[in-house]
Amino acid sequence: MVEFEEYPGMIALKDKNWKAVIDDREINLDLVCEAIDMESATGEVKDEEYPILLTCSIMVDPKDMSSKYKKDVKESAGEFSLYDAYYYSGGVLADRALSGMEPVKKIPTRAECKVIENDGKDVWCKTEEDAITYAKDVYSEKAQALFGLIGFVLDNPVNRIGNTGWDIIEYQAEGTDYIRKALERWKERNAKN
């Protein structure tokens, strides 16, 4: 069953069944959804009636985050919470995967949002409250499929130096330096050539 943890402009969706495994260790994962007022953030919106962009990221649940990672977040933010961790490093982007999943039947929501085709499908909402409601109503349902395919989702690259979602999850769960890890993989590949 999905539980919700609300923060300013953000909601975390949590389910005890959402997990990944790294080195035989089960790691609980959360889906963090943020409502971004793009007009305030960038001065530009595609549709003035729908200025709020809903973004989602997969993050390690705070109880499974490494003490090193928590310490780094606390040193940066002054305290530690999932909210602080999200703004410290973010997570593995999942909004495109979620908005691209078509359920067998329509998921009802009272949120005033629309999906706009871009180089993927973006969810735009009238208000921050609509975005949070959409996350609760729609993404909480779609997330069941997302986390059922978590290995495939985390296999995808997250940047141009070769990191995958697994590296981000490992960074949060074990405190490993994922940039250094990508550079070491790059050196190994080039040494073989």
Short mmCIF file of C-alpha atoms in Angstrom, two decimals:
data_model
loop_
_atom_site.label_atom_id
_atom_site.label_comp_id
_atom_site.label_asym_id
_atom_site.label_seq_id
_atom_site.Cartn_x
_atom_site.Cartn_y
_atom_site.Cartn_z
CA MET A 1 0.00 0.00 0.00
CA VAL A 2 1.36 3.39 -1.00
CA GLU A 3 1.91 5.91 1.76
CA PHE A 4 2.48 9.62 1.27
CA GLU A 5 4.92 11.99 2.93
CA GLU A 6 4.31 15.62 1.97
CA TYR A 7 6.83 18.46 1.90
CA PRO A 8 6.59 21.99 0.47
CA GLY A 9 6.02 21.60 -3.29
CA MET A 10 6.86 17.93 -3.11
CA ILE A 11 5.46 14.53 -2.13
CA ALA A 12 7.22 11.23 -1.48
CA LEU A 13 5.37 8.05 -2.41
CA LYS A 14 6.46 5.06 -0.35
CA ASP A 15 5.65 1.37 -0.52
CA LYS A 16 7.45 -1.36 1.42
CA ASN A 17 7.49 -3.49 -1.76
CA TRP A 18 9.54 -0.99 -3.79
CA LYS A 19 13.09 -2.32 -3.59
CA ALA A 20 16.32 -2.80 -5.45
CA VAL A 21 19.10 -5.23 -4.60
CA ILE A 22 22.78 -4.24 -4.56
CA ASP A 23 25.33 -6.87 -3.52
CA ASP A 24 22.63 -9.07 -1.93
CA ARG A 25 21.35 -6.12 0.13
CA GLU A 26 17.71 -5.10 -0.28
CA ILE A 27 17.33 -1.34 -0.49
CA ASN A 28 13.95 0.34 -0.07
CA LEU A 29 13.13 2.95 -2.70
CA ASP A 30 10.78 5.93 -2.76
CA LEU A 31 9.28 7.94 -5.59
CA VAL A 32 9.74 11.66 -5.01
CA CYS A 33 7.48 13.96 -7.03
CA GLU A 34 8.07 17.70 -7.26
CA ALA A 35 5.71 20.40 -8.51
CA ILE A 36 7.83 23.04 -10.28
CA ASP A 37 6.34 26.43 -11.16
CA MET A 38 8.17 26.84 -14.46
CA GLU A 39 7.15 30.46 -14.86
CA SER A 40 8.86 31.33 -11.57
CA ALA A 41 11.79 28.99 -12.23
CA THR A 42 12.54 29.90 -15.85
CA GLY A 43 10.23 32.72 -16.87
CA GLU A 44 8.83 30.48 -19.61
CA VAL A 45 5.84 28.15 -19.85
CA LYS A 46 4.33 26.30 -22.79
CA ASP A 47 0.76 26.92 -21.61
CA GLU A 48 -0.01 29.74 -19.18
CA GLU A 49 -3.06 27.86 -17.90
CA TYR A 50 -0.83 24.89 -16.92
CA PRO A 51 2.43 26.38 -15.54
CA ILE A 52 3.31 23.61 -13.07
CA LEU A 53 5.56 20.77 -14.28
CA LEU A 54 5.38 17.51 -12.33
CA THR A 55 8.73 15.71 -12.12
CA CYS A 56 9.52 12.42 -10.40
CA SER A 57 12.69 10.76 -9.19
CA ILE A 58 13.52 7.42 -7.62
CA MET A 59 15.51 7.75 -4.41
CA VAL A 60 16.72 5.44 -1.68
CA ASP A 61 14.43 5.53 1.35
CA PRO A 62 16.14 7.50 4.15
CA LYS A 63 16.30 4.46 6.45
CA ASP A 64 18.54 2.76 3.85
CA MET A 65 20.71 5.77 2.99
CA SER A 66 24.34 5.47 4.06
CA SER A 67 25.61 7.39 7.07
CA LYS A 68 28.17 9.07 4.78
CA TYR A 69 25.46 10.28 2.40
CA LYS A 70 23.29 11.49 5.30
CA LYS A 71 26.29 13.34 6.76
CA ASP A 72 27.01 15.01 3.41
CA VAL A 73 23.36 16.10 3.09
CA LYS A 74 23.33 17.44 6.65
CA GLU A 75 26.57 19.37 6.10
CA SER A 76 25.08 20.95 2.99
CA ALA A 77 21.49 21.56 4.14
CA GLY A 78 21.99 21.99 7.88
CA GLU A 79 19.70 19.07 8.66
CA PHE A 80 18.63 15.76 7.16
CA SER A 81 15.33 14.64 5.68
CA LEU A 82 14.25 13.11 2.38
CA TYR A 83 13.39 16.67 1.29
CA ASP A 84 16.95 17.80 2.04
CA ALA A 85 18.43 14.74 0.29
CA TYR A 86 16.32 15.41 -2.80
CA TYR A 87 17.56 18.98 -3.05
CA TYR A 88 21.11 17.87 -2.29
CA SER A 89 21.50 15.33 -5.10
CA GLY A 90 18.16 14.43 -6.61
CA GLY A 91 17.53 10.89 -7.71
CA VAL A 92 17.00 8.80 -10.82
CA LEU A 93 14.57 10.66 -13.08
CA ALA A 94 11.40 8.65 -13.58
CA ASP A 95 8.76 11.09 -14.82
CA ARG A 96 9.24 10.12 -18.48
CA ALA A 97 8.99 6.40 -17.66
CA LEU A 98 5.87 6.97 -15.57
CA SER A 99 4.07 9.27 -17.99
CA GLY A 100 4.83 6.85 -20.83
CA MET A 101 3.18 3.91 -19.06
CA GLU A 102 -0.34 3.43 -20.33
CA PRO A 103 -2.59 1.63 -17.85
CA VAL A 104 -5.16 -0.91 -19.02
CA LYS A 105 -7.94 1.30 -17.67
CA LYS A 106 -7.99 5.04 -17.09
CA ILE A 107 -6.90 6.07 -13.60
CA PRO A 108 -9.38 8.59 -12.20
CA THR A 109 -8.10 11.87 -10.78
CA ARG A 110 -9.66 15.19 -9.87
CA ALA A 111 -6.38 16.99 -10.61
CA GLU A 112 -6.43 19.53 -13.42
CA CYS A 113 -3.39 18.34 -15.36
CA LYS A 114 -2.61 17.43 -18.93
CA VAL A 115 0.07 15.38 -20.62
CA ILE A 116 2.00 17.28 -23.27
CA GLU A 117 4.06 15.41 -25.86
CA ASN A 118 7.55 16.83 -25.95
CA ASP A 119 10.59 14.61 -26.44
CA GLY A 120 8.63 12.41 -24.05
CA LYS A 121 5.43 12.99 -22.14
CA ASP A 122 5.41 15.77 -19.56
CA VAL A 123 2.64 16.28 -17.02
CA TRP A 124 1.62 19.94 -16.64
CA CYS A 125 -0.84 21.08 -14.00
CA LYS A 126 -2.82 24.22 -13.17
CA THR A 127 -1.65 24.42 -9.56
CA GLU A 128 0.87 22.86 -7.21
CA GLU A 129 -2.04 21.18 -5.42
CA ASP A 130 -3.18 19.63 -8.72
CA ALA A 131 0.33 18.25 -9.29
CA ILE A 132 0.47 16.69 -5.82
CA THR A 133 -3.04 15.25 -6.29
CA TYR A 134 -2.03 13.81 -9.68
CA ALA A 135 1.00 12.17 -8.08
CA LYS A 136 -1.20 10.65 -5.36
CA ASP A 137 -3.94 9.49 -7.73
CA VAL A 138 -2.10 8.50 -10.91
CA TYR A 139 1.59 8.03 -10.18
CA SER A 140 0.89 5.97 -7.07
CA GLU A 141 -0.87 3.48 -9.38
CA LYS A 142 1.64 3.62 -12.24
CA ALA A 143 4.55 3.30 -9.80
CA GLN A 144 3.56 -0.31 -9.12
CA ALA A 145 4.55 -1.16 -12.71
CA LEU A 146 7.62 1.10 -12.58
CA PHE A 147 9.02 -0.64 -9.52
CA GLY A 148 8.10 -4.03 -11.00
CA LEU A 149 10.56 -3.17 -13.78
CA ILE A 150 13.07 -1.38 -11.55
CA GLY A 151 16.11 -3.26 -12.85
CA PHE A 152 15.39 -2.14 -16.41
CA VAL A 153 14.68 1.43 -15.29
CA LEU A 154 17.95 1.66 -13.33
CA ASP A 155 19.95 0.14 -16.21
CA ASN A 156 19.39 3.31 -18.26
CA PRO A 157 22.13 5.94 -18.49
CA VAL A 158 21.56 9.10 -16.44
CA ASN A 159 24.36 11.27 -17.84
CA ARG A 160 26.86 11.43 -20.69
CA ILE A 161 29.79 9.94 -18.79
CA GLY A 162 28.12 6.57 -18.48
CA ASN A 163 26.49 6.48 -15.07
CA THR A 164 23.29 4.49 -14.74
CA GLY A 165 20.49 4.68 -12.22
CA TRP A 166 22.24 1.92 -10.28
CA ASP A 167 25.17 4.26 -9.63
CA ILE A 168 22.86 6.91 -8.18
CA ILE A 169 21.11 4.38 -5.94
CA GLU A 170 24.47 2.96 -4.81
CA TYR A 171 25.70 6.50 -4.08
CA GLN A 172 22.75 7.14 -1.78
CA ALA A 173 22.76 3.67 -0.18
CA GLU A 174 26.52 3.17 0.21
CA GLY A 175 28.09 6.61 -0.20
CA THR A 176 30.15 5.62 -3.26
CA ASP A 177 31.43 8.35 -5.58
CA TYR A 178 29.51 7.64 -8.78
CA ILE A 179 31.46 10.13 -10.91
CA ARG A 180 34.75 8.46 -9.97
CA LYS A 181 33.14 5.08 -10.65
CA ALA A 182 32.15 6.15 -14.19
CA LEU A 183 35.63 7.51 -14.85
CA GLU A 184 37.22 4.24 -13.67
CA ARG A 185 34.94 2.25 -16.01
CA TRP A 186 35.89 4.60 -18.84
CA LYS A 187 39.62 4.10 -18.11
CA GLU A 188 39.18 0.32 -18.03
CA ARG A 189 37.38 0.34 -21.39
CA ASN A 190 40.06 2.52 -22.97
CA ALA A 191 42.89 0.41 -21.53
CA LYS A 192 41.45 -2.63 -23.32
CA ASN A 193 41.41 -0.83 -26.68
#
